[in-house]
CSV table of C-alpha atoms in Angstrom, one decimal:
chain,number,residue,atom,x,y,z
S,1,UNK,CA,-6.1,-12.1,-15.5
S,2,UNK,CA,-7.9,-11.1,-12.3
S,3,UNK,CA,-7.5,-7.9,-11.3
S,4,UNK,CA,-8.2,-5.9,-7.5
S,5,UNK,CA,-9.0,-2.2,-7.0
S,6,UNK,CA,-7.7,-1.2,-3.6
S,7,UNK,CA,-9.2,1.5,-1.4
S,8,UNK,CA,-8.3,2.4,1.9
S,9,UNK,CA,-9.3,5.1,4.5
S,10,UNK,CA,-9.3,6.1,7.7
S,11,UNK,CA,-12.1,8.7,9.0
S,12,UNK,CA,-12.5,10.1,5.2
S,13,UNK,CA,-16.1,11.4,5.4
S,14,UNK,CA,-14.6,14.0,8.1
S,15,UNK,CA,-11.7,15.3,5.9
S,16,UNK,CA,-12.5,15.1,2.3
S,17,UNK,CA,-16.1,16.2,0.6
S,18,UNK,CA,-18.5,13.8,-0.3
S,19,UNK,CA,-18.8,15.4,-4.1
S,20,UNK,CA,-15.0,14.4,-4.1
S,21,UNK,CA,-15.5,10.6,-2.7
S,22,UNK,CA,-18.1,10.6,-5.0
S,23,UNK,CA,-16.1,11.3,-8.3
S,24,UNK,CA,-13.0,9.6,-7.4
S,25,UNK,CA,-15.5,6.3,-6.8
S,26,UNK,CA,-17.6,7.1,-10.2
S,27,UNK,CA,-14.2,7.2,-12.0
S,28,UNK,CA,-12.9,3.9,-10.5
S,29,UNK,CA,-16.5,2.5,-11.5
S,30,UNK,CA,-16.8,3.7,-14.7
S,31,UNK,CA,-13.5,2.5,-16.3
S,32,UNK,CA,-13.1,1.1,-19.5
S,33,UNK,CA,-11.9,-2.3,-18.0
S,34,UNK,CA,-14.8,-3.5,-16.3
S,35,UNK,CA,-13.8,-6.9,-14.4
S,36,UNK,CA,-11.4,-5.6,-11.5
S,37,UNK,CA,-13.0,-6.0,-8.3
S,38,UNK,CA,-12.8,-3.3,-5.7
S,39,UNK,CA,-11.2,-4.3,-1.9
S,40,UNK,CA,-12.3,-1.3,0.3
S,41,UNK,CA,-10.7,-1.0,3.6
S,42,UNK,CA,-11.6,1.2,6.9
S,43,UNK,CA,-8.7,1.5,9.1
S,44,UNK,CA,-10.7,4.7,10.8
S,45,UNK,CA,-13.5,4.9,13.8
S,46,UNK,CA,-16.2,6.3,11.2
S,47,UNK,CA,-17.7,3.2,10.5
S,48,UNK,CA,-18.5,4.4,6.8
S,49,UNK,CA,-17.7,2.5,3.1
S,50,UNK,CA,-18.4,4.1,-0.5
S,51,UNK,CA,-18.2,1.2,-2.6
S,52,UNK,CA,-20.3,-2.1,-3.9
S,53,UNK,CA,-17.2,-4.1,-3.5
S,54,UNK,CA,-15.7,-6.3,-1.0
S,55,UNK,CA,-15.4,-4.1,2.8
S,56,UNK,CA,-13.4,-4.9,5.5
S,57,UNK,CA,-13.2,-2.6,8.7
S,58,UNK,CA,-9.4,-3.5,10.4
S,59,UNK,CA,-8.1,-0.8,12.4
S,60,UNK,CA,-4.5,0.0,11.5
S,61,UNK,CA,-2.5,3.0,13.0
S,62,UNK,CA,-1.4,4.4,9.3
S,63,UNK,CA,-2.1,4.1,5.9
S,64,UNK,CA,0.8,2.4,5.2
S,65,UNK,CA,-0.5,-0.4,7.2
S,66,UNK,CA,-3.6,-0.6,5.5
S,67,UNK,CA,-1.9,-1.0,2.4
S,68,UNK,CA,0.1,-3.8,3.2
S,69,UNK,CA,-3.0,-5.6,4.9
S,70,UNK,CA,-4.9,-5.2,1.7
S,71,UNK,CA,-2.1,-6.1,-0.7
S,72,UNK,CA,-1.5,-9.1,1.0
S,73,UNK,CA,-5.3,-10.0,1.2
S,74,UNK,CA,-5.3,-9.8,-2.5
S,75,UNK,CA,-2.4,-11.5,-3.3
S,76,UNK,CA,-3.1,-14.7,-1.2
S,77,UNK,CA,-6.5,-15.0,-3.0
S,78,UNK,CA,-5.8,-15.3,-6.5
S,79,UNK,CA,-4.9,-11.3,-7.9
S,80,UNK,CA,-2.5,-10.5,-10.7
S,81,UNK,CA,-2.8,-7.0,-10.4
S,82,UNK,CA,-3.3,-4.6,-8.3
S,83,UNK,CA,-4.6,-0.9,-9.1
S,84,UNK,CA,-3.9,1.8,-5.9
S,85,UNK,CA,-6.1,4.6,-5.4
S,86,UNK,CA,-6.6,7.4,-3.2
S,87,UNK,CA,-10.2,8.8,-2.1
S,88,UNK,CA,-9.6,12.4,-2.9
S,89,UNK,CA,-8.7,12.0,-6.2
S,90,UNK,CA,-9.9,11.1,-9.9
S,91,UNK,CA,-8.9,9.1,-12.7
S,92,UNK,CA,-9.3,9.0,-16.4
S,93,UNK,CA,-11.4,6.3,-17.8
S,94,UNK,CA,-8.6,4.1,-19.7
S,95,UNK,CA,-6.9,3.8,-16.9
S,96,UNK,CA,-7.0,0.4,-15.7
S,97,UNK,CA,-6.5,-0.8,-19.6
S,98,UNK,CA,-3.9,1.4,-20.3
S,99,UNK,CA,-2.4,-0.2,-17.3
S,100,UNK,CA,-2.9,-3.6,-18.0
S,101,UNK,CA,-1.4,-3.5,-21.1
S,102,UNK,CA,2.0,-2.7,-20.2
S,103,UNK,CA,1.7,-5.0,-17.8
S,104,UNK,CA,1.1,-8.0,-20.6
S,105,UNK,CA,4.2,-5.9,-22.3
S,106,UNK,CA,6.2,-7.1,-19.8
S,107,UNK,CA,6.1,-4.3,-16.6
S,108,UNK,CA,5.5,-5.3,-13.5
S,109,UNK,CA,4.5,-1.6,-11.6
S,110,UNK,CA,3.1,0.8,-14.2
S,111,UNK,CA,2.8,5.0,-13.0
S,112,UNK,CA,2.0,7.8,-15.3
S,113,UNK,CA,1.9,11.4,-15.8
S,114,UNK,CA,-0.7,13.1,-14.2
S,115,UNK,CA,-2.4,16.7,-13.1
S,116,UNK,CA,-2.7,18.4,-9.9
S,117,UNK,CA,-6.1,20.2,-9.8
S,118,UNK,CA,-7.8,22.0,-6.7
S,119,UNK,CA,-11.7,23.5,-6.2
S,120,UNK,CA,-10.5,26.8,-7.5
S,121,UNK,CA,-8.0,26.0,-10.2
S,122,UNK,CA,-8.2,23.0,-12.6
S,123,UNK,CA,-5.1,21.6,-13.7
S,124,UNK,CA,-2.7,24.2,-12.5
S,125,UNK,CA,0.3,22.1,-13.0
S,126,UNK,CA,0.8,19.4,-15.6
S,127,UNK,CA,3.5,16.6,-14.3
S,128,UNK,CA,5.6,14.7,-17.1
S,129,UNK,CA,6.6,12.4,-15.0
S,130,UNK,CA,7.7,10.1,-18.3
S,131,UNK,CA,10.7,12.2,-18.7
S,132,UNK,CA,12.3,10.6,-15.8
S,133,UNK,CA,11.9,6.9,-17.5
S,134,UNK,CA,15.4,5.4,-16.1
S,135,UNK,CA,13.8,5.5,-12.9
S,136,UNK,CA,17.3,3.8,-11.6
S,137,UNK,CA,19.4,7.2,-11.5
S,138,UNK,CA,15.9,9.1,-10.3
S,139,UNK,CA,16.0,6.7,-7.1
S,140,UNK,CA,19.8,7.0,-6.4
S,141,UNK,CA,18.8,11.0,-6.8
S,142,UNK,CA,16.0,10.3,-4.3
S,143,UNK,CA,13.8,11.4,-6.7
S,144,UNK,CA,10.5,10.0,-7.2
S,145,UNK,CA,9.1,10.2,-10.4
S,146,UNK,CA,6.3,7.5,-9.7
S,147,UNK,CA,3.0,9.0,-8.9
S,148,UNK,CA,1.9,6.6,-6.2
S,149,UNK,CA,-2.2,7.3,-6.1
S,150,UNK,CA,-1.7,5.8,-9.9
S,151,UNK,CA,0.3,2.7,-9.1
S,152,UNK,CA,-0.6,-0.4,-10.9
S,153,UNK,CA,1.5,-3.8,-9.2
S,154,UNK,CA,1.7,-7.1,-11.2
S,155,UNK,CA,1.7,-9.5,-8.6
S,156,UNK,CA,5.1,-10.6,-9.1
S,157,UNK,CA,6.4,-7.2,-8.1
S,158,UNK,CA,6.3,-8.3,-4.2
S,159,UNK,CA,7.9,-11.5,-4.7
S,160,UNK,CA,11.2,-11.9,-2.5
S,161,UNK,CA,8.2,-10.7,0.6
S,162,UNK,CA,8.7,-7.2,-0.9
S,163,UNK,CA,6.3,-4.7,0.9
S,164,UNK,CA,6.0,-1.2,2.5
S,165,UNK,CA,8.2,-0.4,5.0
S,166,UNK,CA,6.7,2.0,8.0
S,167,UNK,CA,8.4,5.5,7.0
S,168,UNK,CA,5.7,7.8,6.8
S,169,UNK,CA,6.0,10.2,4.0
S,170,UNK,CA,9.1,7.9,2.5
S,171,UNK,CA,7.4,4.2,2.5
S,172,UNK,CA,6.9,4.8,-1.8
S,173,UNK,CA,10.5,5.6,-2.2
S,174,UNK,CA,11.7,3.5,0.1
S,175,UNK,CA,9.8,0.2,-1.6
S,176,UNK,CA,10.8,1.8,-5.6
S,177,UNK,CA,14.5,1.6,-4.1
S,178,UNK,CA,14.2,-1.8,-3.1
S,179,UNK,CA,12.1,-2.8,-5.8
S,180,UNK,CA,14.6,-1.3,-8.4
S,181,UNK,CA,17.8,-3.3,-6.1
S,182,UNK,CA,16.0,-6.4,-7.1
S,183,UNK,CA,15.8,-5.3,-11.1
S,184,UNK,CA,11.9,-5.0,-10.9
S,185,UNK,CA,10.6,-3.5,-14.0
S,186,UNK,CA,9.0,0.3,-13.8
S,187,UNK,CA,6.8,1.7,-16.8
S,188,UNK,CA,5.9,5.3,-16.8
S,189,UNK,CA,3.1,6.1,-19.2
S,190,UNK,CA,2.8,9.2,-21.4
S,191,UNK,CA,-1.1,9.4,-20.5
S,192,UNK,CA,-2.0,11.8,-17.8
S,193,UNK,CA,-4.2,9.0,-16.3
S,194,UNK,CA,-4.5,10.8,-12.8
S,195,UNK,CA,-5.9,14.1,-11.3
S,196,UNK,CA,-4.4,14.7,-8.1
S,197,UNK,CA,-6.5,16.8,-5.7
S,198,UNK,CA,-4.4,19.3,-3.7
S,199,UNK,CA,-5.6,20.4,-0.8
S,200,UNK,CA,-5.1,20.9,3.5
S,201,UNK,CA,-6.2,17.4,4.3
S,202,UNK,CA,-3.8,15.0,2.3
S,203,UNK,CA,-2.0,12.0,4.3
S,204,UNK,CA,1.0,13.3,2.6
S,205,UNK,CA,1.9,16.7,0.9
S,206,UNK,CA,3.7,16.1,-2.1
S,207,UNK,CA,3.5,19.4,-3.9
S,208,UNK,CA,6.2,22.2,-3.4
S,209,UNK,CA,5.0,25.1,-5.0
S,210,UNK,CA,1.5,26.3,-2.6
């Protein structure tokens, strides 16, 4: 099974900290599973990558762009799956095998719970996202119980030219709708496999309660 980190930024050395590129990039490195290569994109003007793996600088108006670009690099060369990440925050080291083995169970996107953390407070707020399982009724609540930065596609989840749609700050939703329409099947994991960094510089602000 071949297997693609994806990481994409846009101008990240002038909004997040280097300490917290640096552990988000140790904890993709330092997984268990150690044969997924990494696909780092720059959509910015900085010029700058953090990673050993393959770079590509493409400048894309959003992230959402980005995404799509890099998931269909990595599908027309070969992929099966597909781990998401997000610069500014950290994951646990099972991750990507935690991941791949629901995926040989059968799913074909994998989430799971996770923590928001900041500088000042460490996990403030755990998120059992797993409690939401029939995702169905969650989506037709517009709720969205899967915790994007911790996304892991099988490659046959953007079959029928499924992709992001451009709707900033809805594109997840929008796609798990879709996704769900076409009986796709979603796995939510009991492991909290993902610290999510809060924080004034976020593409998106999911968190409700700062």
């Amino acid at each position: 099974m071949k297997c693609a980190v994806i990481i994409y930024h846009a101008n990240a050395s002038k909004i997040y900290k280097q300490e917290w590129i640096d552990k988000c990039i140790s904890s993709i490195e330092n997984q268990t599973y150690k044969t997924a290569d990494i696909f780092e994109l720059n959509y910015g003007s900085d010029g700058k990558f953090y990673t050993n793996g393959y770079k590509f600088s493409v400048p894309f108006s959003n992230h959402i762009q980005a995404m799509n670009h890099l998931i269909a690099m990595v599908l027309s060369r070969g992929y099966d799956v597909i781990f998401n990440t997000n610069l500014d925050d950290y994951y646990e080291p099972n991750r990507f095998e935690a991941q791949i083995a629901a995926i040989n169970n059968g799913a074909q996107l994998v989430s799971s719970n996770f923590h928001y953390f900041n500088d000042e407070r460490k996990h403030f707020k755990r998120m059992d996202m797993q409690r939401y399982a029939n995702v169905g009724i969650q989506f037709k609540r517009n709720h969205n119980p899967i915790a994007h930065p911790v996304v892991a596609y099988h490659r046959s989840f953007f079959e029928d030219s499924l992709m992001y749609n451009d709707l900033l700050g809805y594109e997840d939703l929008d796609l798990w709708k879709r996704a769900c329409a076409l009986n796709r099947r979603f796995v939510i994991l009991p492991e909290y496999l993902l610290h999510y960094r809060i924080h004034e510089n976020q593409i998106t602000k999911t968190y409700k309660g700062l």
